[in-house]
XYZ file of N, CA, C and O in Angstrom:
396
model
N -8.541 -7.960 -11.979
C -8.544 -9.404 -11.971
C -7.457 -9.896 -11.006
O -6.355 -9.377 -10.966
N -7.787 -10.908 -10.209
C -6.820 -11.427 -9.244
C -6.495 -12.880 -9.560
O -7.178 -13.534 -10.343
N -5.452 -13.357 -8.930
C -5.010 -14.738 -9.125
C -4.900 -15.404 -7.759
O -4.415 -14.809 -6.811
N -5.375 -16.642 -7.659
C -5.298 -17.385 -6.411
C -3.936 -18.051 -6.271
O -3.439 -18.655 -7.217
N -3.335 -17.911 -5.094
C -2.126 -18.637 -4.723
C -2.428 -19.321 -3.391
O -3.413 -19.004 -2.729
N -1.592 -20.257 -2.987
C -1.794 -20.974 -1.729
C -0.696 -20.585 -0.750
O 0.495 -20.685 -1.059
N -1.107 -20.113 0.444
C -0.167 -19.799 1.516
C -0.028 -21.030 2.407
O -1.008 -21.580 2.874
N 1.224 -21.469 2.625
C 1.529 -22.604 3.499
C 2.152 -22.043 4.770
O 3.140 -21.320 4.706
N 1.557 -22.389 5.915
C 2.052 -21.856 7.187
C 2.092 -22.969 8.226
O 1.221 -23.814 8.281
N 3.116 -22.911 9.057
C 3.188 -23.810 10.202
C 3.716 -25.183 9.860
O 4.400 -25.390 8.874
N 3.360 -26.109 10.714
C 3.888 -27.455 10.600
C 5.093 -27.613 11.493
O 5.636 -26.645 12.021
N 5.478 -28.827 11.753
C 6.629 -29.090 12.611
C 6.197 -29.447 14.017
O 5.144 -30.042 14.223
N 6.988 -29.056 14.994
C 6.713 -29.395 16.397
C 6.771 -28.146 17.269
O 7.546 -27.230 17.008
N 5.953 -28.142 18.336
C 5.976 -27.031 19.276
C 7.045 -27.270 20.345
O 7.807 -28.247 20.274
N 7.077 -26.393 21.367
C 8.111 -26.483 22.398
C 8.001 -27.750 23.249
O 8.946 -28.130 23.927
N 6.849 -28.430 23.215
C 6.654 -29.681 23.955
C 6.860 -30.913 23.081
O 6.595 -32.031 23.512
N 7.269 -30.715 21.848
C 7.500 -31.831 20.942
C 6.252 -32.355 20.265
O 6.296 -33.352 19.543
N 5.115 -31.686 20.478
C 3.865 -32.114 19.858
C 3.790 -31.593 18.422
O 4.239 -30.475 18.129
N 3.218 -32.406 17.532
C 3.074 -31.988 16.142
C 2.113 -30.812 16.026
O 1.054 -30.806 16.648
N 2.505 -29.822 15.238
C 1.670 -28.661 14.949
C 1.214 -28.804 13.507
O 2.058 -28.925 12.602
N -0.095 -28.811 13.272
C -0.559 -28.984 11.896
C -0.227 -27.777 11.017
O -0.246 -26.635 11.490
N 0.074 -28.039 9.787
C 0.309 -26.974 8.805
C -1.039 -26.546 8.234
O -1.995 -27.322 8.214
N -1.122 -25.305 7.790
C -2.329 -24.828 7.131
C -1.998 -24.437 5.701
O -0.913 -23.934 5.407
N -2.925 -24.688 4.811
C -2.826 -24.323 3.400
C -4.038 -23.466 3.083
O -5.161 -23.972 3.047
N -3.809 -22.177 2.877
C -4.907 -21.227 2.730
C -4.833 -20.527 1.374
O -3.802 -19.926 1.043
N -5.923 -20.561 0.589
C -5.941 -19.783 -0.659
C -5.946 -18.287 -0.352
O -6.623 -17.837 0.568
N -5.157 -17.528 -1.099
C -5.051 -16.083 -0.928
C -5.129 -15.449 -2.310
O -4.530 -15.945 -3.265
N -5.856 -14.332 -2.411
C -5.971 -13.624 -3.693
C -4.828 -12.647 -3.871
O -4.602 -11.777 -3.019
N -4.114 -12.782 -4.964
C -3.016 -11.875 -5.306
C -3.515 -10.846 -6.315
O -4.395 -11.144 -7.124
N -2.938 -9.656 -6.270
C -3.245 -8.636 -7.272
C -2.697 -9.074 -8.623
O -3.325 -8.905 -9.658
N -1.491 -9.664 -8.603
C -0.873 -10.117 -9.837
C 0.416 -10.861 -9.577
O 0.965 -10.826 -8.472
N 0.884 -11.549 -10.620
C 2.136 -12.298 -10.571
C 3.003 -11.822 -11.722
O 2.546 -11.766 -12.865
N 4.255 -11.470 -11.408
C 5.195 -11.005 -12.429
C 6.387 -11.958 -12.480
O 6.756 -12.540 -11.458
N 6.983 -12.131 -13.649
C 8.173 -12.979 -13.724
C 9.295 -12.409 -12.872
O 9.395 -11.198 -12.701
N 10.132 -13.285 -12.329
C 11.256 -12.849 -11.500
C 12.473 -12.571 -12.338
O 12.404 -12.444 -13.559
N 13.604 -12.491 -11.656
C 14.864 -12.240 -12.348
C 15.126 -10.767 -12.478
O 14.474 -9.934 -11.888
N 16.111 -10.439 -13.263
C 16.493 -9.047 -13.435
C 17.400 -8.582 -12.326
O 17.418 -9.128 -11.236
N 18.170 -7.542 -12.579
C 19.165 -7.099 -11.613
C 18.535 -6.518 -10.353
O 19.047 -6.706 -9.270
N 17.416 -5.819 -10.446
C 16.791 -5.223 -9.271
C 16.356 -6.301 -8.288
O 16.650 -6.235 -7.114
N 15.669 -7.327 -8.746
C 15.170 -8.368 -7.860
C 16.293 -9.227 -7.301
O 16.266 -9.604 -6.142
N 17.286 -9.533 -8.112
C 18.339 -10.420 -7.640
C 19.165 -9.775 -6.527
O 19.715 -10.466 -5.692
N 19.222 -8.450 -6.483
C 19.941 -7.787 -5.402
C 19.216 -7.947 -4.074
O 19.825 -7.911 -3.027
N 17.891 -8.155 -4.102
C 17.120 -8.305 -2.880
C 17.107 -9.741 -2.388
O 16.752 -10.008 -1.257
N 17.464 -10.681 -3.214
C 17.429 -12.095 -2.832
C 18.594 -12.425 -1.908
O 19.625 -11.790 -1.925
N 18.394 -13.463 -1.143
C 19.469 -13.937 -0.271
C 20.501 -14.677 -1.118
O 20.198 -15.174 -2.195
N 21.718 -14.779 -0.615
C 22.786 -15.460 -1.340
C 22.396 -16.903 -1.638
O 21.887 -17.614 -0.791
N 22.639 -17.361 -2.846
C 22.357 -18.741 -3.223
C 20.926 -18.992 -3.636
O 20.535 -20.127 -3.840
N 20.101 -17.954 -3.762
C 18.725 -18.111 -4.181
C 18.465 -17.226 -5.385
O 19.112 -16.214 -5.577
N 17.509 -17.624 -6.190
C 17.141 -16.795 -7.323
C 15.646 -16.523 -7.284
O 14.860 -17.338 -6.804
N 15.258 -15.361 -7.774
C 13.859 -14.966 -7.787
C 13.180 -15.663 -8.961
O 13.585 -15.518 -10.109
N 12.141 -16.448 -8.668
C 11.403 -17.143 -9.719
C 10.230 -16.293 -10.202
O 9.912 -16.282 -11.375
N 9.574 -15.587 -9.267
C 8.486 -14.683 -9.626
C 8.254 -13.726 -8.463
O 8.757 -13.933 -7.367
N 7.512 -12.673 -8.735
C 7.126 -11.714 -7.712
C 5.614 -11.654 -7.698
O 4.979 -11.533 -8.746
N 5.030 -11.775 -6.504
C 3.581 -11.759 -6.349
C 3.211 -10.503 -5.565
O 3.855 -10.163 -4.574
N 2.165 -9.812 -6.017
C 1.725 -8.573 -5.389
C 0.384 -8.780 -4.692
O -0.521 -9.399 -5.242
N 0.291 -8.254 -3.444
C -0.914 -8.380 -2.636
C -1.323 -7.019 -2.091
O -0.497 -6.114 -1.991
N -2.591 -6.926 -1.674
C -3.071 -5.727 -0.984
C -2.326 -5.596 0.335
O -1.996 -6.595 0.980
N -2.078 -4.374 0.767
C -1.476 -4.105 2.068
C -2.384 -4.698 3.139
O -3.600 -4.616 3.049
N -1.789 -5.357 4.124
C -2.559 -5.975 5.189
C -2.841 -7.452 4.971
O -3.391 -8.110 5.848
N -2.452 -7.995 3.812
C -2.617 -9.425 3.574
C -1.739 -10.192 4.551
O -0.595 -9.820 4.794
N -2.274 -11.252 5.146
C -1.574 -12.015 6.180
C -0.554 -12.970 5.555
O -0.830 -14.149 5.348
N 0.631 -12.438 5.239
C 1.738 -13.225 4.692
C 3.014 -12.752 5.369
O 3.262 -11.547 5.461
N 3.825 -13.700 5.848
C 5.081 -13.374 6.526
C 6.218 -14.190 5.925
O 5.986 -15.180 5.224
N 7.457 -13.787 6.203
C 8.637 -14.435 5.621
C 8.734 -15.930 5.915
O 9.316 -16.672 5.133
N 8.185 -16.395 7.026
C 8.276 -17.823 7.356
C 7.263 -18.680 6.601
O 7.322 -19.909 6.654
N 6.331 -18.057 5.893
C 5.370 -18.794 5.068
C 6.034 -19.267 3.783
O 7.140 -18.834 3.442
N 5.345 -20.127 3.057
C 5.714 -20.497 1.693
C 4.487 -20.287 0.830
O 3.358 -20.289 1.332
N 4.691 -20.080 -0.470
C 3.583 -19.901 -1.406
C 3.662 -20.921 -2.529
O 4.754 -21.244 -2.998
N 2.509 -21.404 -2.950
C 2.422 -22.160 -4.192
C 1.821 -21.223 -5.226
O 0.712 -20.707 -5.044
N 2.586 -20.976 -6.282
C 2.188 -20.078 -7.358
C 2.245 -20.860 -8.657
O 3.293 -21.414 -9.001
N 1.106 -20.925 -9.338
C 1.017 -21.630 -10.622
C 1.603 -23.035 -10.548
O 2.345 -23.472 -11.420
N 1.296 -23.730 -9.439
C 1.684 -25.128 -9.282
C 3.065 -25.383 -8.720
O 3.440 -26.524 -8.500
N 3.848 -24.343 -8.441
C 5.191 -24.498 -7.887
C 5.246 -23.886 -6.489
O 4.704 -22.808 -6.257
N 5.936 -24.567 -5.560
C 6.044 -24.092 -4.177
C 7.374 -23.357 -3.975
O 8.416 -23.826 -4.407
N 7.296 -22.190 -3.277
C 8.458 -21.324 -3.116
C 8.617 -20.852 -1.671
O 7.629 -20.649 -0.960
N 9.857 -20.607 -1.271
C 10.151 -19.806 -0.086
C 9.921 -18.358 -0.491
O 9.974 -18.027 -1.674
N 9.685 -17.493 0.491
C 9.353 -16.115 0.131
C 10.133 -15.086 0.944
O 10.632 -15.374 2.029
N 10.223 -13.898 0.376
C 10.750 -12.707 1.038
C 9.674 -11.640 0.882
O 9.303 -11.297 -0.246
N 9.145 -11.123 2.000
C 8.037 -10.173 1.970
C 8.577 -8.754 2.139
O 9.310 -8.468 3.080
N 8.202 -7.880 1.215
C 8.534 -6.451 1.288
C 7.224 -5.676 1.279
O 6.390 -5.899 0.403
N 7.024 -4.777 2.249
C 5.827 -3.935 2.202
C 6.240 -2.504 1.887
O 7.344 -2.086 2.182
N 5.340 -1.802 1.232
C 5.630 -0.430 0.870
C 4.373 0.411 1.034
O 3.257 -0.069 0.878
N 4.574 1.678 1.373
C 3.477 2.633 1.499
C 3.951 3.973 0.971
O 5.076 4.379 1.231
N 3.070 4.630 0.222
C 3.404 5.936 -0.322
C 2.102 6.695 -0.548
O 1.190 6.174 -1.206
N 2.011 7.884 -0.008
C 0.844 8.749 -0.174
C -0.454 8.033 0.179
O -1.444 8.104 -0.545
N -0.439 7.288 1.280
C -1.653 6.627 1.740
C -2.004 5.339 1.031
O -3.008 4.714 1.333
N -1.206 4.935 0.063
C -1.441 3.687 -0.647
C -0.243 2.785 -0.457
O 0.840 3.239 -0.113
N -0.423 1.499 -0.699
C 0.697 0.579 -0.566
C 0.296 -0.831 -0.926
O -0.782 -1.067 -1.462
N 1.185 -1.746 -0.637
C 0.924 -3.136 -0.945
C 2.067 -4.002 -0.453
O 3.004 -3.524 0.183
N 1.954 -5.277 -0.734
C 3.015 -6.228 -0.412
C 3.620 -6.749 -1.701
O 2.902 -7.152 -2.609
N 4.930 -6.735 -1.752
C 5.683 -7.343 -2.840
C 6.319 -8.595 -2.245
O 7.079 -8.509 -1.290
N 5.972 -9.755 -2.784
C 6.468 -11.024 -2.235
C 7.344 -11.681 -3.287
O 6.881 -12.061 -4.365
N 8.640 -11.779 -2.974
C 9.607 -12.412 -3.874
C 9.589 -13.905 -3.620
O 9.820 -14.356 -2.499
N 9.300 -14.674 -4.643
C 9.251 -16.134 -4.531
C 10.607 -16.678 -4.967
O 11.050 -16.431 -6.094
N 11.274 -17.394 -4.056
C 12.644 -17.827 -4.305
C 12.766 -19.331 -4.274
O 11.988 -20.034 -3.638
N 13.769 -19.805 -4.972
C 14.144 -21.217 -4.955
C 15.633 -21.307 -4.725
O 16.396 -20.569 -5.336
N 16.047 -22.214 -3.853
C 17.474 -22.419 -3.618
C 18.155 -23.002 -4.851
O 17.632 -23.890 -5.485
N 19.293 -22.474 -5.170
C 20.071 -22.956 -6.316
C 21.515 -23.140 -5.858
O 22.066 -22.270 -5.229
N 22.104 -24.272 -6.206
C 23.515 -24.476 -5.933
C 23.853 -24.836 -4.585
O 23.799 -24.843 -3.564
């Protein structure tokens, strides 16, 4: 069973000052796990806390500059990919600035 999340990409201005439209694309996640814990917090950037971790199939088009909406909340993300014995996936840490 998978869960739909929304990937937010782009927006802002290009090198000529022209507006670049943002895209909002539904993406299927393998699963969503609660964040927190000592392992996840060590991977987060200073001043941010992990709200949840979303898992995707390897090769899913998600990068660190994207944002995700998960269960109605929008987050900045940190993308980690892993591969072992021919299998792998993406672990996406959803973060919110605190303090």
